[in-house]
PDB file of C-alpha atoms and ligand atoms in Angstrom:
ATOM      1  CA  UNK C   1      17.701  19.283  20.925  1.00  0.00           C
ATOM      2  CA  UNK C   2      18.148  15.844  19.950  1.00  0.00           C
ATOM      3  CA  UNK C   3      18.961  14.504  16.819  1.00  0.00           C
ATOM      4  CA  UNK C   4      17.262  10.866  17.208  1.00  0.00           C
ATOM      5  CA  UNK C   5      15.499   8.823  14.679  1.00  0.00           C
ATOM      6  CA  UNK C   6      11.312   9.151  14.827  1.00  0.00           C
ATOM      7  CA  UNK C   7       8.970   6.891  12.898  1.00  0.00           C
ATOM      8  CA  UNK C   8       5.459   8.105  12.823  1.00  0.00           C
ATOM      9  CA  UNK C   9       3.068   5.799  11.301  1.00  0.00           C
ATOM     10  CA  UNK C  10       0.186   7.752   9.513  1.00  0.00           C
ATOM     11  CA  UNK C  11       2.389  10.841   9.842  1.00  0.00           C
ATOM     12  CA  UNK C  12       0.622  12.681   6.855  1.00  0.00           C
ATOM     13  CA  UNK C  13      -2.901  12.358   8.682  1.00  0.00           C
ATOM     14  CA  UNK C  14      -4.398  15.175  10.595  1.00  0.00           C
ATOM     15  CA  UNK C  15      -2.651  14.530  13.836  1.00  0.00           C
ATOM     16  CA  UNK C  16       0.417  12.818  12.503  1.00  0.00           C
ATOM     17  CA  UNK C  17       1.374  15.727  10.598  1.00  0.00           C
ATOM     18  CA  UNK C  18       1.506  17.845  13.805  1.00  0.00           C
ATOM     19  CA  UNK C  19       3.296  15.264  15.409  1.00  0.00           C
ATOM     20  CA  UNK C  20       5.860  15.380  12.527  1.00  0.00           C
ATOM     21  CA  UNK C  21       6.156  19.144  13.006  1.00  0.00           C
ATOM     22  CA  UNK C  22       6.741  18.993  16.475  1.00  0.00           C
ATOM     23  CA  UNK C  23       9.353  16.137  16.607  1.00  0.00           C
ATOM     24  CA  UNK C  24      11.256  17.827  13.588  1.00  0.00           C
ATOM     25  CA  UNK C  25      11.339  21.073  15.437  1.00  0.00           C
ATOM     26  CA  UNK C  26      12.920  19.225  18.520  1.00  0.00           C
ATOM     27  CA  UNK C  27      15.525  18.196  16.365  1.00  0.00           C
ATOM     28  CA  UNK C  28      14.409  14.560  15.627  1.00  0.00           C
ATOM     29  CA  UNK C  29      15.018  13.045  12.314  1.00  0.00           C
ATOM     30  CA  UNK C  30      11.455  12.090  11.244  1.00  0.00           C
ATOM     31  CA  UNK C  31      10.381   9.368   8.998  1.00  0.00           C
ATOM     32  CA  UNK C  32       6.435   8.793   8.370  1.00  0.00           C
ATOM     33  CA  UNK C  33       4.718   6.021   6.413  1.00  0.00           C
ATOM     34  CA  UNK C  34       1.849   6.332   4.073  1.00  0.00           C
ATOM     35  CA  UNK C  35      -0.475   3.418   2.419  1.00  0.00           C
ATOM     36  CA  UNK C  36      -0.170   4.632  -1.087  1.00  0.00           C
ATOM     37  CA  UNK C  37       2.191   7.543  -1.919  1.00  0.00           C
ATOM     38  CA  UNK C  38       0.616   8.463  -5.629  1.00  0.00           C
ATOM     39  CA  UNK C  39      -2.884   8.803  -3.820  1.00  0.00           C
ATOM     40  CA  UNK C  40      -2.203  10.400  -0.836  1.00  0.00           C
ATOM     41  CA  UNK C  41       0.301  13.019  -2.903  1.00  0.00           C
ATOM     42  CA  UNK C  42       2.857  12.234  -0.232  1.00  0.00           C
ATOM     43  CA  UNK C  43       5.264  14.078  -2.122  1.00  0.00           C
ATOM     44  CA  UNK C  44       3.256  17.279  -2.153  1.00  0.00           C
ATOM     45  CA  UNK C  45       2.854  16.936   1.617  1.00  0.00           C
ATOM     46  CA  UNK C  46       6.319  16.383   1.900  1.00  0.00           C
ATOM     47  CA  UNK C  47       6.718  19.629   0.004  1.00  0.00           C
ATOM     48  CA  UNK C  48       4.636  21.754   1.834  1.00  0.00           C
ATOM     49  CA  UNK C  49       6.479  20.820   5.308  1.00  0.00           C
ATOM     50  CA  UNK C  50       9.860  21.765   3.460  1.00  0.00           C
ATOM     51  CA  UNK C  51       8.621  24.900   2.357  1.00  0.00           C
ATOM     52  CA  UNK C  52       7.627  25.868   6.036  1.00  0.00           C
ATOM     53  CA  UNK C  53      11.056  24.601   6.884  1.00  0.00           C
ATOM     54  CA  UNK C  54      10.274  20.999   8.251  1.00  0.00           C
ATOM     55  CA  UNK C  55      12.043  17.951   6.755  1.00  0.00           C
ATOM     56  CA  UNK C  56      10.161  14.777   6.842  1.00  0.00           C
ATOM     57  CA  UNK C  57      11.117  11.377   5.047  1.00  0.00           C
ATOM     58  CA  UNK C  58       8.621   9.057   3.968  1.00  0.00           C
ATOM     59  CA  UNK C  59       8.277   5.362   3.132  1.00  0.00           C
ATOM     60  CA  UNK C  60       5.092   3.446   1.877  1.00  0.00           C
ATOM     61  CA  UNK C  61       3.814   0.522   3.901  1.00  0.00           C
ATOM     62  CA  UNK C  62       0.538  -0.615   4.596  1.00  0.00           C
ATOM     63  CA  UNK C  63       0.853  -1.375   8.538  1.00  0.00           C
ATOM     64  CA  UNK C  64      -1.866  -3.755   8.574  1.00  0.00           C
ATOM     65  CA  UNK C  65       0.705  -6.021   6.785  1.00  0.00           C
ATOM     66  CA  UNK C  66       3.438  -7.631   8.771  1.00  0.00           C
ATOM     67  CA  UNK C  67       5.826  -8.319   5.867  1.00  0.00           C
ATOM     68  CA  UNK C  68       5.292  -4.792   4.195  1.00  0.00           C
ATOM     69  CA  UNK C  69       6.319  -3.588   8.005  1.00  0.00           C
ATOM     70  CA  UNK C  70       9.438  -5.982   7.660  1.00  0.00           C
ATOM     71  CA  UNK C  71      10.282  -4.360   4.528  1.00  0.00           C
ATOM     72  CA  UNK C  72       9.740  -0.687   5.554  1.00  0.00           C
ATOM     73  CA  UNK C  73      11.644  -1.178   8.429  1.00  0.00           C
ATOM     74  CA  UNK C  74      14.753  -2.293   6.458  1.00  0.00           C
ATOM     75  CA  UNK C  75      14.440   0.798   4.204  1.00  0.00           C
ATOM     76  CA  UNK C  76      13.912   3.261   7.140  1.00  0.00           C
ATOM     77  CA  UNK C  77      16.987   2.018   8.712  1.00  0.00           C
ATOM     78  CA  UNK C  78      19.024   2.089   5.557  1.00  0.00           C
ATOM     79  CA  UNK C  79      17.441   5.776   4.896  1.00  0.00           C
ATOM     80  CA  UNK C  80      18.092   7.193   8.251  1.00  0.00           C
ATOM     81  CA  UNK C  81      19.391   4.879  10.679  1.00  0.00           C
ATOM     82  CA  UNK C  82      18.018   2.897  13.288  1.00  0.00           C
ATOM     83  CA  UNK C  83      14.407   3.759  14.808  1.00  0.00           C
ATOM     84  CA  UNK C  84      14.522   4.986  18.261  1.00  0.00           C
ATOM     85  CA  UNK C  85      11.085   6.729  19.065  1.00  0.00           C
ATOM     86  CA  UNK C  86       8.173   4.847  17.672  1.00  0.00           C
ATOM     87  CA  UNK C  87       4.649   6.867  17.290  1.00  0.00           C
ATOM     88  CA  UNK C  88       1.790   4.367  16.538  1.00  0.00           C
ATOM     89  CA  UNK C  89      -0.575   7.061  14.897  1.00  0.00           C
ATOM     90  CA  UNK C  90      -2.375   5.054  11.763  1.00  0.00           C
ATOM     91  CA  UNK C  91      -5.909   4.127  12.246  1.00  0.00           C
ATOM     92  CA  UNK C  92      -9.139   3.822  10.549  1.00  0.00           C
ATOM     93  CA  UNK C  93     -12.752   4.130  11.343  1.00  0.00           C
ATOM     94  CA  UNK C  94     -15.787   1.534   9.852  1.00  0.00           C
ATOM     95  CA  UNK C  95     -18.512   2.323  11.970  1.00  0.00           C
ATOM     96  CA  UNK C  96     -21.901   0.361  12.515  1.00  0.00           C
ATOM     97  CA  UNK C  97     -23.456  -0.792  15.496  1.00  0.00           C
ATOM     98  CA  UNK C  98     -22.112  -4.532  16.375  1.00  0.00           C
ATOM     99  CA  UNK C  99     -25.616  -6.268  15.389  1.00  0.00           C
ATOM    100  CA  UNK C 100     -25.176  -4.828  11.840  1.00  0.00           C
ATOM    101  CA  UNK C 101     -21.563  -4.805  11.153  1.00  0.00           C
ATOM    102  CA  UNK C 102     -20.029  -6.355   8.208  1.00  0.00           C
ATOM    103  CA  UNK C 103     -17.127  -8.658   9.051  1.00  0.00           C
ATOM    104  CA  UNK C 104     -14.870  -7.060   6.789  1.00  0.00           C
ATOM    105  CA  UNK C 105     -15.295  -3.529   8.634  1.00  0.00           C
ATOM    106  CA  UNK C 106     -14.696  -5.555  11.901  1.00  0.00           C
ATOM    107  CA  UNK C 107     -11.248  -7.232  10.376  1.00  0.00           C
ATOM    108  CA  UNK C 108     -10.074  -3.749   8.818  1.00  0.00           C
ATOM    109  CA  UNK C 109     -10.494  -1.960  11.978  1.00  0.00           C
ATOM    110  CA  UNK C 110      -8.830  -4.725  13.965  1.00  0.00           C
ATOM    111  CA  UNK C 111      -5.997  -4.938  11.599  1.00  0.00           C
ATOM    112  CA  UNK C 112      -5.096  -1.361  10.638  1.00  0.00           C
ATOM    113  CA  UNK C 113      -5.357  -0.006  14.359  1.00  0.00           C
ATOM    114  CA  UNK C 114      -4.296  -2.847  16.503  1.00  0.00           C
ATOM    115  CA  UNK C 115      -2.419  -5.700  14.829  1.00  0.00           C
ATOM    116  CA  UNK C 116      -0.424  -2.737  13.222  1.00  0.00           C
ATOM    117  CA  UNK C 117       0.961  -1.567  16.726  1.00  0.00           C
ATOM    118  CA  UNK C 118       2.474  -5.048  16.771  1.00  0.00           C
ATOM    119  CA  UNK C 119       3.437  -5.484  13.237  1.00  0.00           C
ATOM    120  CA  UNK C 120       5.182  -2.370  13.155  1.00  0.00           C
ATOM    121  CA  UNK C 121       6.760  -2.505  16.823  1.00  0.00           C
ATOM    122  CA  UNK C 122       8.333  -5.778  16.294  1.00  0.00           C
ATOM    123  CA  UNK C 123      10.211  -4.645  13.580  1.00  0.00           C
ATOM    124  CA  UNK C 124      12.055  -1.953  15.872  1.00  0.00           C
ATOM    125  CA  UNK C 125      11.618  -3.214  19.758  1.00  0.00           C
ATOM    126  CA  UNK C 126      14.811  -5.910  19.435  1.00  0.00           C
ATOM    127  CA  UNK C 127      16.835  -3.145  18.115  1.00  0.00           C
ATOM    128  CA  UNK C 128      16.102  -0.841  20.925  1.00  0.00           C
ATOM    129  CA  UNK C 129      16.571  -3.473  23.444  1.00  0.00           C
ATOM    130  CA  UNK C 130      20.020  -4.064  22.240  1.00  0.00           C
ATOM    131  CA  UNK C 131      20.752  -0.422  22.133  1.00  0.00           C
ATOM    132  CA  UNK C 132      19.437   0.296  25.596  1.00  0.00           C
ATOM    133  CA  UNK C 133      17.088   3.070  24.344  1.00  0.00           C
ATOM    134  CA  UNK C 134      13.681   2.974  22.881  1.00  0.00           C
ATOM    135  CA  UNK C 135      10.429   5.702  23.374  1.00  0.00           C
ATOM    136  CA  UNK C 136       7.030   3.886  21.868  1.00  0.00           C
ATOM    137  CA  UNK C 137       3.893   6.311  21.830  1.00  0.00           C
ATOM    138  CA  UNK C 138       0.461   4.305  21.061  1.00  0.00           C
ATOM    139  CA  UNK C 139      -2.450   6.772  19.763  1.00  0.00           C
ATOM    140  CA  UNK C 140      -5.506   5.251  21.233  1.00  0.00           C
ATOM    141  CA  UNK C 141      -8.559   7.016  21.529  1.00  0.00           C
ATOM    142  CA  UNK C 142     -10.868   7.698  24.613  1.00  0.00           C
ATOM    143  CA  UNK C 143     -13.525   5.599  22.638  1.00  0.00           C
ATOM    144  CA  UNK C 144     -11.186   2.487  23.740  1.00  0.00           C
ATOM    145  CA  UNK C 145     -11.569   3.981  27.492  1.00  0.00           C
ATOM    146  CA  UNK C 146     -15.365   4.485  27.488  1.00  0.00           C
ATOM    147  CA  UNK C 147     -16.448   2.429  24.593  1.00  0.00           C
ATOM    148  CA  UNK C 148     -18.556   4.293  21.932  1.00  0.00           C
ATOM    149  CA  UNK C 149     -22.205   3.559  20.027  1.00  0.00           C
ATOM    150  CA  UNK C 150     -21.248   2.250  16.401  1.00  0.00           C
ATOM    151  CA  UNK C 151     -17.465   1.765  17.383  1.00  0.00           C
ATOM    152  CA  UNK C 152     -17.317  -1.684  18.734  1.00  0.00           C
ATOM    153  CA  UNK C 153     -14.162  -2.536  16.364  1.00  0.00           C
ATOM    154  CA  UNK C 154     -12.355   0.542  16.857  1.00  0.00           C
ATOM    155  CA  UNK C 155     -13.229   0.526  21.120  1.00  0.00           C
ATOM    156  CA  UNK C 156     -11.843  -3.048  21.175  1.00  0.00           C
ATOM    157  CA  UNK C 157      -8.758  -1.981  18.937  1.00  0.00           C
ATOM    158  CA  UNK C 158      -8.036   1.051  20.969  1.00  0.00           C
ATOM    159  CA  UNK C 159      -8.434  -0.834  24.261  1.00  0.00           C
ATOM    160  CA  UNK C 160      -5.940  -3.354  22.957  1.00  0.00           C
ATOM    161  CA  UNK C 161      -3.361  -0.803  22.041  1.00  0.00           C
ATOM    162  CA  UNK C 162      -3.107  -0.270  25.498  1.00  0.00           C
ATOM    163  CA  UNK C 163      -3.201  -3.506  26.591  1.00  0.00           C
ATOM    164  CA  UNK C 164      -0.165  -3.793  24.375  1.00  0.00           C
ATOM    165  CA  UNK C 165       1.708  -0.646  25.803  1.00  0.00           C
ATOM    166  CA  UNK C 166       1.248  -1.831  29.291  1.00  0.00           C
ATOM    167  CA  UNK C 167       2.712  -5.382  28.497  1.00  0.00           C
ATOM    168  CA  UNK C 168       5.679  -3.597  26.399  1.00  0.00           C
ATOM    169  CA  UNK C 169       6.417  -1.417  29.205  1.00  0.00           C
ATOM    170  CA  UNK C 170       6.915  -4.330  31.765  1.00  0.00           C
ATOM    171  CA  UNK C 171       9.323  -6.011  29.213  1.00  0.00           C
ATOM    172  CA  UNK C 172      11.109  -2.728  28.415  1.00  0.00           C
ATOM    173  CA  UNK C 173      11.492  -1.009  31.468  1.00  0.00           C
ATOM    174  CA  UNK C 174      15.130  -2.348  32.271  1.00  0.00           C
ATOM    175  CA  UNK C 175      16.325  -1.974  28.819  1.00  0.00           C
ATOM    176  CA  UNK C 176      15.323   1.900  28.517  1.00  0.00           C
ATOM    177  CA  UNK C 177      12.551   1.503  26.713  1.00  0.00           C
ATOM    178  CA  UNK C 178       9.394   3.068  27.614  1.00  0.00           C
ATOM    179  CA  UNK C 179       6.111   2.237  26.237  1.00  0.00           C
ATOM    180  CA  UNK C 180       2.803   4.698  26.698  1.00  0.00           C
ATOM    181  CA  UNK C 181      -0.574   5.224  25.071  1.00  0.00           C
ATOM    182  CA  UNK C 182      -2.250   8.540  24.152  1.00  0.00           C
ATOM    183  CA  UNK C 183      -5.905   8.700  24.172  1.00  0.00           C
ATOM    184  CA  UNK C 184      -7.284  11.707  22.426  1.00  0.00           C
ATOM    185  CA  UNK C 185     -10.861  12.933  22.688  1.00  0.00           C
ATOM    186  CA  UNK C 186     -12.484  14.281  19.545  1.00  0.00           C
ATOM    187  CA  UNK C 187      -9.728  16.067  17.506  1.00  0.00           C
ATOM    188  CA  UNK C 188     -10.308  18.487  14.657  1.00  0.00           C
ATOM    189  CA  UNK C 189      -9.236  16.154  11.490  1.00  0.00           C
ATOM    190  CA  UNK C 190     -10.764  14.603   8.711  1.00  0.00           C
ATOM    191  CA  UNK C 191     -11.454  11.598  10.415  1.00  0.00           C
ATOM    192  CA  UNK C 192     -13.946  13.695  12.874  1.00  0.00           C
ATOM    193  CA  UNK C 193     -15.075  16.114  10.014  1.00  0.00           C
ATOM    194  CA  UNK C 194     -16.977  12.893   8.631  1.00  0.00           C
ATOM    195  CA  UNK C 195     -18.936  12.842  11.797  1.00  0.00           C
ATOM    196  CA  UNK C 196     -22.470  14.406  10.785  1.00  0.00           C
ATOM    197  CA  UNK C 197     -22.515  17.845  12.110  1.00  0.00           C
ATOM    198  CA  UNK C 198     -25.587  17.520  14.576  1.00  0.00           C
ATOM    199  CA  UNK C 199     -23.554  14.391  15.994  1.00  0.00           C
ATOM    200  CA  UNK C 200     -20.413  16.480  16.292  1.00  0.00           C
ATOM    201  CA  UNK C 201     -22.465  19.276  17.857  1.00  0.00           C
ATOM    202  CA  UNK C 202     -23.899  16.750  20.440  1.00  0.00           C
ATOM    203  CA  UNK C 203     -20.614  15.663  21.217  1.00  0.00           C
ATOM    204  CA  UNK C 204     -18.862  19.454  21.754  1.00  0.00           C
ATOM    205  CA  UNK C 205     -21.657  19.932  23.932  1.00  0.00           C
ATOM    206  CA  UNK C 206     -20.171  17.022  26.255  1.00  0.00           C
ATOM    207  CA  UNK C 207     -16.614  18.358  26.390  1.00  0.00           C
ATOM    208  CA  UNK C 208     -15.871  20.429  29.547  1.00  0.00           C
ATOM    209  CA  UNK C 209     -13.333  22.359  27.453  1.00  0.00           C
ATOM    210  CA  UNK C 210     -16.392  23.347  25.311  1.00  0.00           C
ATOM    211  CA  UNK C 211     -14.498  22.545  22.133  1.00  0.00           C
ATOM    212  CA  UNK C 212     -12.739  20.010  20.150  1.00  0.00           C
ATOM    213  CA  UNK C 213      -9.263  19.420  20.918  1.00  0.00           C
ATOM    214  CA  UNK C 214      -6.336  20.490  17.949  1.00  0.00           C
ATOM    215  CA  UNK C 215      -3.716  18.079  16.510  1.00  0.00           C
ATOM    216  CA  UNK C 216      -0.973  19.914  18.247  1.00  0.00           C
ATOM    217  CA  UNK C 217      -2.409  19.201  21.547  1.00  0.00           C
ATOM    218  CA  UNK C 218      -1.784  15.465  20.884  1.00  0.00           C
ATOM    219  CA  UNK C 219       1.841  16.326  19.045  1.00  0.00           C
ATOM    220  CA  UNK C 220       3.133  18.055  22.166  1.00  0.00           C
ATOM    221  CA  UNK C 221       2.255  14.983  24.473  1.00  0.00           C
ATOM    222  CA  UNK C 222       4.137  12.844  22.019  1.00  0.00           C
ATOM    223  CA  UNK C 223       7.055  14.913  22.275  1.00  0.00           C
ATOM    224  CA  UNK C 224       7.143  14.944  25.937  1.00  0.00           C
ATOM    225  CA  UNK C 225       6.858  11.238  26.332  1.00  0.00           C
ATOM    226  CA  UNK C 226       9.534  10.902  23.664  1.00  0.00           C
ATOM    227  CA  UNK C 227      12.138  13.094  25.677  1.00  0.00           C
ATOM    228  CA  UNK C 228      15.004  11.143  27.077  1.00  0.00           C
ATOM    229  CA  UNK C 229      14.118  12.266  30.493  1.00  0.00           C
ATOM    230  CA  UNK C 230      10.803  10.703  30.310  1.00  0.00           C
ATOM    231  CA  UNK C 231      12.077   7.440  31.237  1.00  0.00           C
ATOM    232  CA  UNK C 232      10.073   6.843  34.213  1.00  0.00           C
ATOM    233  CA  UNK C 233       6.905   7.344  32.603  1.00  0.00           C
ATOM    234  CA  UNK C 234       5.970   3.929  31.528  1.00  0.00           C
ATOM    235  CA  UNK C 235       2.957   2.190  30.913  1.00  0.00           C
ATOM    236  CA  UNK C 236       0.685   5.570  31.091  1.00  0.00           C
ATOM    237  CA  UNK C 237      -2.599   6.275  29.089  1.00  0.00           C
ATOM    238  CA  UNK C 238      -2.350   9.816  28.968  1.00  0.00           C
ATOM    239  CA  UNK C 239      -5.959  11.206  28.097  1.00  0.00           C
ATOM    240  CA  UNK C 240      -6.022  14.666  26.186  1.00  0.00           C
ATOM    241  CA  UNK C 241      -9.555  15.072  25.816  1.00  0.00           C
ATOM    242  CA  UNK C 242     -10.516  18.560  27.230  1.00  0.00           C
ATOM    243  CA  UNK C 243     -11.844  16.758  30.360  1.00  0.00           C
ATOM    244  CA  UNK C 244     -14.530  14.580  28.521  1.00  0.00           C
ATOM    245  CA  UNK C 245     -13.495  11.629  30.404  1.00  0.00           C
ATOM    246  CA  UNK C 246     -11.367  11.373  33.661  1.00  0.00           C
ATOM    247  CA  UNK C 247     -10.513   8.433  35.744  1.00  0.00           C
ATOM    248  CA  UNK C 248      -8.937   8.095  39.261  1.00  0.00           C
TER     249      UNK C 248
HETATM  250  P1  NDP B 301      -6.432  10.596   9.532  1.00  0.00           P
HETATM  251  O1  NDP B 301      -7.408  10.005   8.722  1.00  0.00           O
HETATM  252  O2  NDP B 301      -5.989  12.037   9.653  1.00  0.00           O
HETATM  253  O3  NDP B 301      -4.941  10.053   9.328  1.00  0.00           O
HETATM  254  C1  NDP B 301      -4.902   8.390   9.585  1.00  0.00           C
HETATM  255  C2  NDP B 301      -3.691   8.081   9.061  1.00  0.00           C
HETATM  256  O4  NDP B 301      -3.723   6.739   9.097  1.00  0.00           O
HETATM  257  C3  NDP B 301      -3.318   8.491   7.888  1.00  0.00           C
HETATM  258  O5  NDP B 301      -1.934   9.068   7.446  1.00  0.00           O
HETATM  259  C4  NDP B 301      -3.520   7.198   6.736  1.00  0.00           C
HETATM  260  O6  NDP B 301      -2.518   7.160   5.674  1.00  0.00           O
HETATM  261  C5  NDP B 301      -3.054   6.433   8.332  1.00  0.00           C
HETATM  262  N1  NDP B 301      -3.194   4.892   7.705  1.00  0.00           N
HETATM  263  C6  NDP B 301      -4.692   4.325   7.559  1.00  0.00           C
HETATM  264  N2  NDP B 301      -4.446   3.332   7.240  1.00  0.00           N
HETATM  265  C7  NDP B 301      -3.307   2.980   7.108  1.00  0.00           C
HETATM  266  C8  NDP B 301      -2.509   1.728   6.855  1.00  0.00           C
HETATM  267  N3  NDP B 301      -3.106   0.181   6.339  1.00  0.00           N
HETATM  268  N4  NDP B 301      -1.309   1.656   6.788  1.00  0.00           N
HETATM  269  C9  NDP B 301      -0.358   2.590   7.166  1.00  0.00           C
HETATM  270  N5  NDP B 301      -1.053   3.786   7.416  1.00  0.00           N
HETATM  271  C10 NDP B 301      -2.658   3.910   7.517  1.00  0.00           C
HETATM  272  O7  NDP B 301      -6.842  10.430  11.198  1.00  0.00           O
HETATM  273  P2  NDP B 301      -6.455  11.547  12.757  1.00  0.00           P
HETATM  274  O8  NDP B 301      -5.161  11.978  12.117  1.00  0.00           O
HETATM  275  O9  NDP B 301      -7.360  11.836  13.288  1.00  0.00           O
HETATM  276  O10 NDP B 301      -6.004  10.070  13.208  1.00  0.00           O
HETATM  277  C11 NDP B 301      -4.767   9.470  13.935  1.00  0.00           C
HETATM  278  C12 NDP B 301      -4.889   8.884  14.905  1.00  0.00           C
HETATM  279  O11 NDP B 301      -5.439   9.291  16.013  1.00  0.00           O
HETATM  280  C13 NDP B 301      -5.706   7.319  14.709  1.00  0.00           C
HETATM  281  O12 NDP B 301      -5.070   6.320  14.991  1.00  0.00           O
HETATM  282  C14 NDP B 301      -6.926   7.789  15.381  1.00  0.00           C
HETATM  283  O13 NDP B 301      -7.860   6.832  15.432  1.00  0.00           O
HETATM  284  C15 NDP B 301      -6.595   8.457  16.612  1.00  0.00           C
HETATM  285  N6  NDP B 301      -7.548   9.471  17.033  1.00  0.00           N
HETATM  286  C16 NDP B 301      -7.866  10.531  16.212  1.00  0.00           C
HETATM  287  C17 NDP B 301      -9.068  11.171  16.798  1.00  0.00           C
HETATM  288  C18 NDP B 301      -9.685  12.374  16.214  1.00  0.00           C
HETATM  289  O14 NDP B 301     -10.448  12.931  16.945  1.00  0.00           O
HETATM  290  N7  NDP B 301      -9.145  12.532  14.935  1.00  0.00           N
HETATM  291  C19 NDP B 301      -9.519  10.822  18.282  1.00  0.00           C
HETATM  292  C20 NDP B 301      -8.732   9.879  18.636  1.00  0.00           C
HETATM  293  C21 NDP B 301      -7.892   9.129  18.104  1.00  0.00           C
HETATM  294  P3  NDP B 301      -3.126   7.506   4.456  1.00  0.00           P
HETATM  295  O15 NDP B 301      -3.367   8.886   4.441  1.00  0.00           O
HETATM  296  O16 NDP B 301      -1.948   6.937   3.595  1.00  0.00           O
HETATM  297  O17 NDP B 301      -4.375   6.277   3.953  1.00  0.00           O
END
């Protein structure tokens, strides 16, 4: 068991909730961000977890906004102490073919999925370097590795996240910091529930495992990468996709 501090952006989402649960079960003191506590009924979410034995703190923050991230970092540090494990899981989709995509849907996805990774990591990585320990896990997507119809914005953002992980891995390796990416395939959450059923069935038919993934299958990979003894895994992009996309 550890008692390190872990921050999960998007921790109240489908995948994020499971990440929070598994990190807490491993002993981490877990904090999540949420955009709008009232709209998302974060207190209700927190209580549900607490009733099941999982303690998670939260701080409001729009991760697309750099200044909001600076404020959030100060609040988190005051509330629970310096962040040692950072999981960048906040994300959105705004799908459309590139030739039809509205400029605001490009911007929203790049800002929320990619700029956010810098906005949040920048607040904590200096402290991690000073203390000689850090674990950064970026939740990207198989669609950042393969590209996907209607997702030029999302695919670009997710591919960019791994570029960031690779550079950070090099910068942090001698300071005890690792930065890795997890690229989930299709996971059962609200995000994929929004995919029309016939399209979803078509996707599942292409997955060698014959099913969609579960949030807990992403969470266990996060816990693995967050561990103190995972120091030599650095700059990796770990696919958790049921065999949907394999590469050498
Ligand atoms: P959800 O929609 O369930 O959760 C997304 C989370 O991101 C929510 O907690 C949401 O907060 C948060 N979020 C969105 N915008 C912002 C913002 N501007 N600032 C702060 N937080 C924000 O999605 P999933 O759990 O399915 O996805 C989690 C991550 O995994 C995403 O990055 C997604 O791209 C990635 N992923 C998901 C896959 C899937 O199949 N589900 C596959 C591959 C990757 P709030 O609720 O407060 O709006």
